[in-house]
Amino acid sequence: MTGRDLPKFQTAIPGPHSKELAKRLRAVECSQITYISDRFPVFWKSALGANVCDEDGNIFVDFGSAFGVQGIGHTHPRIVRIIQEQSEKLIHGMGDVHPTELKIRLAEKLRDITPGDLSQVIFSSSGAEAVESALKTACMYTKKAGVIAFEDAYHGLTYGTLAATHRLDFKEPFLKQIGRFVTHVPFPDSYHSPSTSKSGFDEILVQVDKRIKSRWEEPVGAVLLEPIQGRGGVAVPPDGFLSALKVLCEANGVLLILDEIMTGFGRTGAWFACEHENVVPDLLVAGKGMTGGFPISACIGSEQIMSAWGTSGGESIHTSTFLGSPLGAAAALETIRVLEDENLIRRSEQLGEKLIGKLRLLSKKHSMIGDVRGKGLMIGVEIVRDRNSKEPGAEETTQLIEELLADGIIVLPCGPGHNVLSITPPFVITEEQVDYAIGCLDRRLGERMPELTHEPFSN
Ligand SMILES: Cc1ncc(COP(=O)(O)O)c(C=O)c1O
């Protein structure tokens, strides 16, 4: 496996080893966790670049970077080496008690690559924890508990973040234990609900403003959003939305928290998606692509805002066992260097443009593609039953994903209707691998609805 391979098959997909492992897993893991069907999943054994090899020796192309994490590619040799080297020195430290120099170096690097005056950090392990750090920081700084978040937002599944995550199926069993400090307003969505206003988002700003000024509800301290919604269906707001929101927040003394867990570290063709609009958030949350796969996350803010926490008097009121992990910090620093040395953010931008162009061409041929949207290598392909009614093709999307897996392409669904193909490949994916995947999508869509492929597929 070179990382640049096209899929190669030794067995049917999933192969006998994966099927056997699925049975063993079913017996020992809570059955809510891993989805298992006759056609899903394949058990991963190794990975390199854009390739994944399963337990049966089949090679796949990862079109999702394993949840958007592996921008620099799987098992990058420099990350392997740095983790090996660091683990011979110190694997685990005492993050908030006897720290490491590595933690300082990573914090300094984050200060350098994030925009504006973002300069102080709170580290954690998962994305949700980092969002929690931001929610708590905003509460500390503004002394206001209310938060405005957006419909279809995904910020994690811990109790604090569940309040901000919008999808009801994630929340319903726990509603009685979830805080009620979040108000959700619509996310500007020019595909599903085109706005009648010129900007495409004026009505939403009015709703945000009204909620901030409401005297009858919890005073609002923060607006929390993803600059491009990921799990919510790769929803890209119209140009100008983020900057208008920032102006509105500033005018009202409300903090703007940007959850860049999915969009950060080059995914959208910039270090952070807020750079596309020159917006500096009050708090920026990062995770996923920050390391070549080691779990570490961060909430970054200005010194002024972070100082609201006060100084530790010996026992921090906000910490965790693995905070600032030496292995994670070393891996993150090396990931940032790899992104720089290999010019991968530019590649994400350029390859993303090409890929979006190719997918839009494909949409001319297949009316099951309702929309193609995205920035950089964060792309959504909306699968619909009927282009006019935009009726979501959820079942069709599930089947497509299973069919693509059988073709050696790993891709996942997203969106409230479970009908958007989430295309977030490693930035190192080759054009040949991309073209192979597009060819498979073309063929599979053609097989599903040949009667609808009446439009000419031309350049
Ligand atoms: C935008 C966003 N925020 C938060 C999270 C939660 O991160 P984690 O799963 O690491 O807790 C995710 C994960 O998909 C995400 O995409």
Tab-separated table of C-alpha atoms and ligand atoms in Angstrom:
chain	number	residue	atom	x	y	z
A	1	MET	CA	0.000	0.000	0.000
A	2	THR	CA	1.522	3.310	-1.087
A	3	GLY	CA	-1.131	5.769	0.057
A	4	ARG	CA	-1.701	6.636	-3.629
A	5	ASP	CA	-3.214	3.306	-4.666
A	6	LEU	CA	-6.540	2.737	-6.316
A	7	PRO	CA	-8.736	0.193	-4.534
A	8	LYS	CA	-7.661	-3.451	-4.726
A	9	PHE	CA	-9.794	-6.355	-3.614
A	10	GLN	CA	-8.911	-9.740	-2.175
A	11	THR	CA	-12.441	-10.668	-1.081
A	12	ALA	CA	-16.017	-9.504	-1.338
A	13	ILE	CA	-16.746	-6.409	0.769
A	14	PRO	CA	-16.984	-6.865	3.698
A	15	GLY	CA	-14.687	-9.879	3.625
A	16	PRO	CA	-14.861	-12.934	5.895
A	17	HIS	CA	-12.534	-11.481	8.541
A	18	SER	CA	-14.552	-8.276	8.804
A	19	LYS	CA	-17.770	-10.279	9.091
A	20	GLU	CA	-16.319	-12.463	11.806
A	21	LEU	CA	-15.042	-9.411	13.690
A	22	ALA	CA	-18.470	-7.780	13.402
A	23	LYS	CA	-19.969	-10.768	15.221
A	24	ARG	CA	-17.336	-10.586	17.957
A	25	LEU	CA	-17.832	-6.847	18.312
A	26	ARG	CA	-21.594	-7.230	18.549
A	27	ALA	CA	-21.131	-9.495	21.534
A	28	VAL	CA	-18.943	-7.113	23.541
A	29	GLU	CA	-19.771	-3.547	22.555
A	30	CYS	CA	-22.990	-1.715	23.362
A	31	SER	CA	-24.959	-2.284	20.180
A	32	GLN	CA	-25.858	1.416	19.864
A	33	ILE	CA	-22.262	2.266	19.010
A	34	THR	CA	-21.189	0.551	15.763
A	35	TYR	CA	-23.555	0.159	12.822
A	36	ILE	CA	-23.423	-3.368	11.481
A	37	SER	CA	-25.265	-4.743	8.448
A	38	ASP	CA	-24.565	-7.384	5.810
A	39	ARG	CA	-22.675	-4.755	3.811
A	40	PHE	CA	-21.045	-2.754	6.580
A	41	PRO	CA	-18.475	-2.175	8.151
A	42	VAL	CA	-14.993	-3.187	7.094
A	43	PHE	CA	-12.514	-3.499	9.958
A	44	TRP	CA	-9.455	-1.353	9.440
A	45	LYS	CA	-6.034	-2.854	9.925
A	46	SER	CA	-3.665	-0.224	8.563
A	47	ALA	CA	-3.714	3.012	6.602
A	48	LEU	CA	-1.328	5.233	4.676
A	49	GLY	CA	-1.922	8.523	2.861
A	50	ALA	CA	-5.381	8.259	1.307
A	51	ASN	CA	-5.446	4.448	1.542
A	52	VAL	CA	-6.918	2.158	4.161
A	53	CYS	CA	-6.311	-1.597	4.261
A	54	ASP	CA	-8.879	-3.803	5.963
A	55	GLU	CA	-8.487	-7.070	7.861
A	56	ASP	CA	-9.076	-9.028	4.652
A	57	GLY	CA	-6.301	-7.240	2.775
A	58	ASN	CA	-8.661	-5.088	0.681
A	59	ILE	CA	-7.414	-1.590	-0.082
A	60	PHE	CA	-9.738	1.418	-0.037
A	61	VAL	CA	-9.537	5.112	-0.805
A	62	ASP	CA	-10.655	7.157	2.188
A	63	PHE	CA	-12.902	9.934	0.910
A	64	GLY	CA	-13.626	11.144	4.434
A	65	SER	CA	-10.207	11.360	6.159
A	66	ALA	CA	-11.664	9.260	8.997
A	67	PHE	CA	-14.176	11.889	10.223
A	68	GLY	CA	-12.205	14.763	8.724
A	69	VAL	CA	-9.165	14.073	10.880
A	70	GLN	CA	-6.443	12.957	8.487
A	71	GLY	CA	-5.914	16.065	6.346
A	72	ILE	CA	-2.207	15.279	6.119
A	73	GLY	CA	-3.007	11.664	5.247
A	74	HIS	CA	-3.102	8.523	7.346
A	75	THR	CA	-0.081	7.324	9.303
A	76	HIS	CA	2.098	10.146	7.992
A	77	PRO	CA	5.714	8.943	8.391
A	78	ARG	CA	6.690	12.158	10.174
A	79	ILE	CA	3.868	11.728	12.700
A	80	VAL	CA	4.833	8.094	13.221
A	81	ARG	CA	8.435	9.134	13.842
A	82	ILE	CA	7.607	11.990	16.195
A	83	ILE	CA	5.260	9.814	18.254
A	84	GLN	CA	7.922	7.099	18.426
A	85	GLU	CA	10.584	9.594	19.488
A	86	GLN	CA	8.373	11.333	22.019
A	87	SER	CA	7.107	8.089	23.514
A	88	GLU	CA	10.669	7.081	24.323
A	89	LYS	CA	10.972	10.266	26.404
A	90	LEU	CA	7.576	10.962	27.974
A	91	ILE	CA	4.181	9.539	27.058
A	92	HIS	CA	2.019	11.153	29.693
A	93	GLY	CA	2.650	14.175	31.851
A	94	MET	CA	0.834	16.154	34.516
A	95	GLY	CA	-0.874	18.619	32.203
A	96	ASP	CA	-1.984	21.317	34.647
A	97	VAL	CA	0.436	20.506	37.477
A	98	HIS	CA	3.946	19.700	36.231
A	99	PRO	CA	3.633	20.543	32.502
A	100	THR	CA	5.956	20.047	29.529
A	101	GLU	CA	7.734	22.486	27.265
A	102	LEU	CA	5.897	20.851	24.373
A	103	LYS	CA	2.619	22.230	25.697
A	104	ILE	CA	4.067	25.745	25.573
A	105	ARG	CA	5.438	25.246	22.072
A	106	LEU	CA	2.086	24.051	20.777
A	107	ALA	CA	0.250	26.946	22.464
A	108	GLU	CA	2.763	29.385	20.934
A	109	LYS	CA	2.297	27.824	17.507
A	110	LEU	CA	-1.490	28.037	17.813
A	111	ARG	CA	-1.116	31.703	18.739
A	112	ASP	CA	0.928	32.166	15.536
A	113	ILE	CA	-1.418	30.391	13.126
A	114	THR	CA	-4.783	31.580	14.478
A	115	PRO	CA	-6.017	34.998	13.401
A	116	GLY	CA	-5.971	38.276	15.330
A	117	ASP	CA	-5.255	38.400	19.031
A	118	LEU	CA	-6.143	34.787	19.823
A	119	SER	CA	-3.225	33.937	22.057
A	120	GLN	CA	-4.185	31.798	25.043
A	121	VAL	CA	-5.312	28.237	25.006
A	122	ILE	CA	-7.130	25.594	27.010
A	123	PHE	CA	-6.182	22.116	25.799
A	124	SER	CA	-8.350	19.016	25.962
A	125	SER	CA	-8.667	15.653	24.249
A	126	SER	CA	-11.926	15.622	22.271
A	127	GLY	CA	-13.752	18.205	20.209
A	128	ALA	CA	-16.736	18.277	22.536
A	129	GLU	CA	-14.495	19.027	25.517
A	130	ALA	CA	-12.993	21.980	23.675
A	131	VAL	CA	-16.463	23.347	22.890
A	132	GLU	CA	-17.273	22.980	26.588
A	133	SER	CA	-14.156	25.014	27.394
A	134	ALA	CA	-15.451	27.753	25.091
A	135	LEU	CA	-18.961	27.727	26.586
A	136	LYS	CA	-17.542	27.974	30.099
A	137	THR	CA	-15.079	30.713	29.082
A	138	ALA	CA	-17.877	32.786	27.559
A	139	CYS	CA	-19.932	32.356	30.722
A	140	MET	CA	-16.967	33.376	32.880
A	141	TYR	CA	-16.237	36.447	30.758
A	142	THR	CA	-19.738	37.766	30.095
A	143	LYS	CA	-21.415	36.425	33.267
A	144	LYS	CA	-24.331	35.602	30.960
A	145	ALA	CA	-25.421	32.004	30.543
A	146	GLY	CA	-27.571	32.243	27.404
A	147	VAL	CA	-26.128	30.933	24.119
A	148	ILE	CA	-27.432	31.243	20.587
A	149	ALA	CA	-26.619	28.292	18.347
A	150	PHE	CA	-27.914	27.227	14.946
A	151	GLU	CA	-30.355	24.690	13.609
A	152	ASP	CA	-28.599	21.544	12.332
A	153	ALA	CA	-25.475	22.460	14.310
A	154	TYR	CA	-23.244	19.699	15.636
A	155	HIS	CA	-20.967	20.532	18.538
A	156	GLY	CA	-20.576	17.150	20.223
A	157	LEU	CA	-22.562	14.815	22.428
A	158	THR	CA	-21.406	15.559	25.982
A	159	TYR	CA	-24.140	17.115	28.092
A	160	GLY	CA	-22.907	20.702	27.718
A	161	THR	CA	-22.476	20.422	23.973
A	162	LEU	CA	-25.696	18.428	23.512
A	163	ALA	CA	-27.556	21.561	24.541
A	164	ALA	CA	-25.994	23.310	21.532
A	165	THR	CA	-26.166	20.382	19.102
A	166	HIS	CA	-29.477	20.629	17.312
A	167	ARG	CA	-30.501	17.166	16.106
A	168	LEU	CA	-33.287	15.843	18.306
A	169	ASP	CA	-32.456	12.139	17.966
A	170	PHE	CA	-29.155	12.777	19.752
A	171	LYS	CA	-30.920	14.612	22.559
A	172	GLU	CA	-34.342	13.109	23.023
A	173	PRO	CA	-33.598	10.363	25.583
A	174	PHE	CA	-31.717	12.860	27.746
A	175	LEU	CA	-33.858	15.971	27.463
A	176	LYS	CA	-34.485	16.097	31.193
A	177	GLN	CA	-30.740	16.211	31.881
A	178	ILE	CA	-29.803	18.760	29.223
A	179	GLY	CA	-29.425	22.418	30.148
A	180	ARG	CA	-31.846	24.883	28.612
A	181	PHE	CA	-29.475	27.750	28.039
A	182	VAL	CA	-29.346	27.492	24.219
A	183	THR	CA	-31.708	29.065	21.683
A	184	HIS	CA	-31.431	27.743	18.129
A	185	VAL	CA	-31.970	29.994	15.131
A	186	PRO	CA	-31.917	28.948	11.456
A	187	PHE	CA	-28.559	28.610	9.706
A	188	PRO	CA	-28.593	30.433	6.372
A	189	ASP	CA	-29.206	27.727	3.814
A	190	SER	CA	-29.498	28.971	0.274
A	191	TYR	CA	-30.372	25.492	-1.058
A	192	HIS	CA	-33.220	24.410	1.242
A	193	SER	CA	-34.663	27.745	2.293
A	194	PRO	CA	-33.415	30.521	0.058
A	195	SER	CA	-33.826	33.869	1.728
A	196	THR	CA	-35.770	36.601	0.031
A	197	SER	CA	-33.363	39.237	1.308
A	198	LYS	CA	-30.478	40.451	-0.800
A	199	SER	CA	-27.856	39.268	1.659
A	200	GLY	CA	-29.459	35.838	2.070
A	201	PHE	CA	-29.366	36.095	5.857
A	202	ASP	CA	-30.921	39.372	7.057
A	203	GLU	CA	-33.936	37.658	8.658
A	204	ILE	CA	-31.618	35.433	10.651
A	205	LEU	CA	-29.639	38.367	11.980
A	206	VAL	CA	-32.932	39.934	13.049
A	207	GLN	CA	-33.761	36.758	15.000
A	208	VAL	CA	-30.330	36.728	16.635
A	209	ASP	CA	-30.675	40.383	17.548
A	210	LYS	CA	-34.168	39.866	18.969
A	211	ARG	CA	-33.019	36.980	21.106
A	212	ILE	CA	-30.064	38.970	22.432
A	213	LYS	CA	-32.365	41.842	23.355
A	214	SER	CA	-35.114	39.678	24.820
A	215	ARG	CA	-35.830	40.605	28.433
A	216	TRP	CA	-37.824	37.485	29.143
A	217	GLU	CA	-35.127	34.870	28.633
A	218	GLU	CA	-31.649	34.083	29.997
A	219	PRO	CA	-29.304	36.939	28.945
A	220	VAL	CA	-27.093	35.882	26.013
A	221	GLY	CA	-23.308	35.757	26.448
A	222	ALA	CA	-22.294	33.905	23.286
A	223	VAL	CA	-23.192	32.977	19.738
A	224	LEU	CA	-21.768	29.575	18.813
A	225	LEU	CA	-21.497	28.268	15.265
A	226	GLU	CA	-19.560	26.259	12.735
A	227	PRO	CA	-18.394	28.552	9.908
A	228	ILE	CA	-19.476	25.754	7.563
A	229	GLN	CA	-21.775	23.183	9.112
A	230	GLY	CA	-20.239	19.743	8.763
A	231	ARG	CA	-22.468	17.042	10.141
A	232	GLY	CA	-25.379	19.379	9.421
A	233	GLY	CA	-24.866	18.689	5.710
A	234	VAL	CA	-21.890	20.806	4.641
A	235	ALA	CA	-24.029	23.928	4.778
A	236	VAL	CA	-22.059	26.918	3.497
A	237	PRO	CA	-23.480	30.300	4.582
A	238	PRO	CA	-23.619	33.137	2.055
A	239	ASP	CA	-20.594	35.440	1.881
A	240	GLY	CA	-20.815	38.171	4.470
A	241	PHE	CA	-22.784	36.180	7.035
A	242	LEU	CA	-19.915	35.569	9.449
A	243	SER	CA	-18.706	39.140	9.329
A	244	ALA	CA	-22.231	40.510	9.822
A	245	LEU	CA	-22.690	38.182	12.783
A	246	LYS	CA	-19.403	39.348	14.261
A	247	VAL	CA	-20.505	42.991	13.969
A	248	LEU	CA	-23.821	42.156	15.630
A	249	CYS	CA	-22.098	40.286	18.471
A	250	GLU	CA	-19.634	43.101	19.052
A	251	ALA	CA	-22.370	45.707	19.117
A	252	ASN	CA	-24.157	43.738	21.834
A	253	GLY	CA	-21.207	42.634	23.974
A	254	VAL	CA	-21.784	39.002	23.031
A	255	LEU	CA	-18.865	36.642	22.289
A	256	LEU	CA	-18.604	34.922	18.919
A	257	ILE	CA	-17.436	31.327	19.331
A	258	LEU	CA	-16.407	29.581	16.138
A	259	ASP	CA	-16.368	25.810	16.248
A	260	GLU	CA	-13.623	25.058	13.717
A	261	ILE	CA	-13.243	21.456	14.794
A	262	MET	CA	-14.170	20.256	11.321
A	263	THR	CA	-13.207	23.313	9.273
A	264	GLY	CA	-9.812	24.004	10.870
A	265	PHE	CA	-6.280	23.057	9.889
A	266	GLY	CA	-6.665	23.516	6.168
A	267	ARG	CA	-9.896	21.633	5.562
A	268	THR	CA	-11.531	24.563	3.725
A	269	GLY	CA	-8.369	25.762	1.995
A	270	ALA	CA	-7.270	28.151	4.761
A	271	TRP	CA	-5.835	27.458	8.208
A	272	PHE	CA	-9.271	28.339	9.589
A	273	ALA	CA	-12.519	28.960	7.718
A	274	CYS	CA	-13.040	32.332	9.434
A	275	GLU	CA	-10.103	33.633	7.375
A	276	HIS	CA	-12.248	33.507	4.214
A	277	GLU	CA	-14.131	36.495	5.663
A	278	ASN	CA	-11.322	37.994	7.730
A	279	VAL	CA	-13.344	37.405	10.863
A	280	VAL	CA	-11.538	36.999	14.163
A	281	PRO	CA	-13.784	35.150	16.600
A	282	ASP	CA	-13.618	35.773	20.326
A	283	LEU	CA	-13.050	32.079	20.897
A	284	LEU	CA	-11.931	29.528	18.347
A	285	VAL	CA	-12.333	25.809	18.928
A	286	ALA	CA	-10.139	23.260	17.143
A	287	GLY	CA	-9.678	19.490	17.150
A	288	LYS	CA	-9.828	16.756	14.484
A	289	GLY	CA	-7.209	17.775	11.871
A	290	MET	CA	-4.945	19.337	14.492
A	291	THR	CA	-2.857	16.192	14.772
A	292	GLY	CA	-2.279	13.346	12.385
A	293	GLY	CA	-4.811	11.322	14.349
A	294	PHE	CA	-3.877	11.732	18.009
A	295	PRO	CA	-6.818	12.961	20.101
A	296	ILE	CA	-6.113	16.535	21.152
A	297	SER	CA	-8.266	19.648	20.975
A	298	ALA	CA	-8.051	23.290	21.957
A	299	CYS	CA	-10.081	26.370	22.762
A	300	ILE	CA	-8.172	29.540	21.917
A	301	GLY	CA	-9.039	33.080	23.002
A	302	SER	CA	-7.520	36.468	23.624
A	303	GLU	CA	-5.630	37.136	26.846
A	304	GLN	CA	-8.364	39.558	27.871
A	305	ILE	CA	-11.119	36.976	27.554
A	306	MET	CA	-9.141	34.087	29.017
A	307	SER	CA	-8.180	36.222	32.026
A	308	ALA	CA	-11.811	35.991	33.145
A	309	TRP	CA	-10.946	32.555	34.532
A	310	GLY	CA	-8.569	34.100	37.075
A	311	THR	CA	-5.333	32.406	38.122
A	312	SER	CA	-5.161	28.892	39.490
A	313	GLY	CA	-4.802	28.926	43.227
A	314	GLY	CA	-3.370	25.407	43.270
A	315	GLU	CA	-6.274	23.440	41.941
A	316	SER	CA	-7.655	24.366	38.534
A	317	ILE	CA	-11.432	24.516	38.247
A	318	HIS	CA	-11.205	23.403	34.606
A	319	THR	CA	-8.827	20.612	33.666
A	320	SER	CA	-8.574	16.964	32.673
A	321	THR	CA	-6.122	14.105	33.140
A	322	PHE	CA	-4.689	14.126	29.610
A	323	LEU	CA	-4.725	17.918	29.069
A	324	GLY	CA	-1.792	18.978	26.863
A	325	SER	CA	-0.650	15.372	26.380
A	326	PRO	CA	3.050	15.326	25.399
A	327	LEU	CA	2.373	12.805	22.632
A	328	GLY	CA	-0.551	14.877	21.357
A	329	ALA	CA	1.407	18.135	21.534
A	330	ALA	CA	4.360	16.604	19.660
A	331	ALA	CA	2.023	15.158	17.012
A	332	ALA	CA	0.159	18.469	16.626
A	333	LEU	CA	3.377	20.474	16.230
A	334	GLU	CA	4.595	18.046	13.589
A	335	THR	CA	1.204	18.094	11.825
A	336	ILE	CA	1.403	21.875	11.561
A	337	ARG	CA	4.939	21.617	10.139
A	338	VAL	CA	3.786	18.982	7.624
A	339	LEU	CA	0.892	21.211	6.520
A	340	GLU	CA	3.411	24.024	5.982
A	341	ASP	CA	6.251	22.016	4.417
A	342	GLU	CA	4.035	20.100	2.000
A	343	ASN	CA	1.954	23.168	1.124
A	344	LEU	CA	-1.142	21.122	1.875
A	345	ILE	CA	-3.533	23.957	2.658
A	346	ARG	CA	-3.052	25.352	-0.831
A	347	ARG	CA	-3.578	21.837	-2.145
A	348	SER	CA	-6.834	21.573	-0.198
A	349	GLU	CA	-7.975	24.840	-1.785
A	350	GLN	CA	-6.964	23.945	-5.346
A	351	LEU	CA	-7.982	20.299	-5.367
A	352	GLY	CA	-11.237	21.282	-3.651
A	353	GLU	CA	-12.077	23.701	-6.465
A	354	LYS	CA	-11.353	21.023	-9.074
A	355	LEU	CA	-13.341	18.383	-7.248
A	356	ILE	CA	-16.343	20.665	-6.791
A	357	GLY	CA	-16.152	21.466	-10.511
A	358	LYS	CA	-16.123	17.771	-11.424
A	359	LEU	CA	-19.000	16.979	-9.099
A	360	ARG	CA	-21.035	19.857	-10.534
A	361	LEU	CA	-20.458	18.432	-13.989
A	362	LEU	CA	-21.677	15.093	-12.708
A	363	SER	CA	-24.786	16.782	-11.319
A	364	LYS	CA	-25.686	17.819	-14.873
A	365	LYS	CA	-25.925	14.173	-15.758
A	366	HIS	CA	-27.636	12.789	-12.677
A	367	SER	CA	-30.767	14.414	-11.375
A	368	MET	CA	-30.318	12.544	-8.102
A	369	ILE	CA	-27.624	15.101	-7.294
A	370	GLY	CA	-29.597	18.023	-5.931
A	371	ASP	CA	-26.685	20.200	-4.946
A	372	VAL	CA	-22.899	20.282	-4.742
A	373	ARG	CA	-21.402	22.721	-2.246
A	374	GLY	CA	-18.358	23.287	-0.120
A	375	LYS	CA	-15.015	25.008	0.253
A	376	GLY	CA	-11.585	23.468	-0.098
A	377	LEU	CA	-11.813	19.750	0.561
A	378	MET	CA	-14.977	20.016	2.652
A	379	ILE	CA	-17.643	19.130	0.132
A	380	GLY	CA	-21.256	17.977	0.311
A	381	VAL	CA	-23.193	16.212	-2.442
A	382	GLU	CA	-26.915	16.296	-1.730
A	383	ILE	CA	-28.753	13.204	-2.934
A	384	VAL	CA	-32.435	13.795	-3.714
A	385	ARG	CA	-35.301	11.736	-5.057
A	386	ASP	CA	-36.531	14.592	-7.111
A	387	ARG	CA	-34.607	17.729	-7.943
A	388	ASN	CA	-37.670	19.937	-8.016
A	389	SER	CA	-39.129	18.948	-4.670
A	390	LYS	CA	-35.618	18.442	-3.180
A	391	GLU	CA	-37.028	15.422	-1.371
A	392	PRO	CA	-34.085	13.865	0.513
A	393	GLY	CA	-32.920	10.500	-0.770
A	394	ALA	CA	-31.877	9.083	2.610
A	395	GLU	CA	-32.288	5.407	1.744
A	396	GLU	CA	-30.664	5.970	-1.619
A	397	THR	CA	-27.732	7.659	0.119
A	398	THR	CA	-27.259	4.725	2.512
A	399	GLN	CA	-27.332	2.309	-0.404
A	400	LEU	CA	-24.937	4.469	-2.402
A	401	ILE	CA	-22.511	4.554	0.502
A	402	GLU	CA	-22.618	0.758	0.773
A	403	GLU	CA	-22.181	0.407	-2.984
A	404	LEU	CA	-19.269	2.834	-2.985
A	405	LEU	CA	-17.700	0.859	-0.149
A	406	ALA	CA	-17.938	-2.225	-2.341
A	407	ASP	CA	-16.108	-0.158	-4.998
A	408	GLY	CA	-13.391	0.614	-2.462
A	409	ILE	CA	-14.476	4.157	-1.603
A	410	ILE	CA	-15.014	5.109	2.030
A	411	VAL	CA	-17.512	7.931	2.372
A	412	LEU	CA	-20.089	8.877	5.014
A	413	PRO	CA	-23.493	10.577	5.023
A	414	CYS	CA	-24.328	13.835	6.751
A	415	GLY	CA	-27.155	16.354	6.868
A	416	PRO	CA	-30.432	16.413	8.786
A	417	GLY	CA	-32.012	14.245	6.065
A	418	HIS	CA	-29.025	11.808	6.094
A	419	ASN	CA	-28.820	12.409	2.367
A	420	VAL	CA	-25.608	14.329	1.842
A	421	LEU	CA	-22.391	12.576	0.880
A	422	SER	CA	-19.720	14.122	3.061
A	423	ILE	CA	-16.591	14.366	0.945
A	424	THR	CA	-13.583	15.336	3.034
A	425	PRO	CA	-10.596	13.412	1.666
A	426	PRO	CA	-7.023	13.761	2.883
A	427	PHE	CA	-5.316	16.692	1.167
A	428	VAL	CA	-2.754	14.229	-0.190
A	429	ILE	CA	-5.331	12.270	-2.194
A	430	THR	CA	-4.199	11.975	-5.817
A	431	GLU	CA	-6.206	13.190	-8.807
A	432	GLU	CA	-6.256	9.623	-10.043
A	433	GLN	CA	-7.890	8.487	-6.810
A	434	VAL	CA	-10.371	11.370	-7.018
A	435	ASP	CA	-11.249	10.518	-10.626
A	436	TYR	CA	-11.696	6.867	-9.733
A	437	ALA	CA	-14.146	7.808	-6.952
A	438	ILE	CA	-16.067	10.155	-9.249
A	439	GLY	CA	-16.238	7.404	-11.857
A	440	CYS	CA	-17.705	5.035	-9.261
A	441	LEU	CA	-20.254	7.628	-8.154
A	442	ASP	CA	-21.197	8.249	-11.780
A	443	ARG	CA	-21.693	4.533	-12.420
A	444	ARG	CA	-23.601	3.869	-9.206
A	445	LEU	CA	-25.940	6.813	-9.769
A	446	GLY	CA	-26.484	5.658	-13.349
A	447	GLU	CA	-27.356	2.146	-12.146
A	448	ARG	CA	-29.813	3.479	-9.617
A	449	MET	CA	-31.826	5.787	-11.838
A	450	PRO	CA	-30.914	5.275	-15.473
A	451	GLU	CA	-34.227	6.757	-16.581
A	452	LEU	CA	-33.304	10.089	-15.057
A	453	THR	CA	-29.895	10.425	-16.666
A	454	HIS	CA	-31.293	12.300	-19.593
A	455	GLU	CA	-29.241	15.442	-19.374
A	456	PRO	CA	-26.071	15.519	-21.474
A	457	PHE	CA	-22.855	15.081	-19.521
A	458	SER	CA	-20.586	17.546	-21.213
A	459	ASN	CA	-17.866	20.021	-20.416
B	1	LIG	C1	-18.037	20.905	14.225
B	1	LIG	C2	-17.835	19.841	15.262
B	1	LIG	N1	-17.837	20.192	16.550
B	1	LIG	C3	-17.652	19.291	17.528
B	1	LIG	C4	-17.473	17.960	17.239
B	1	LIG	C5	-17.284	16.961	18.334
B	1	LIG	O1	-15.979	16.496	18.334
B	1	LIG	P1	-15.632	15.112	19.064
B	1	LIG	O2	-16.365	14.037	18.357
B	1	LIG	O3	-14.140	15.002	18.949
B	1	LIG	O4	-16.078	15.273	20.489
B	1	LIG	C6	-17.474	17.545	15.894
B	1	LIG	C7	-17.318	16.130	15.533
B	1	LIG	O5	-17.696	15.674	14.487
B	1	LIG	C8	-17.665	18.518	14.889
B	1	LIG	O6	-17.673	18.187	13.581
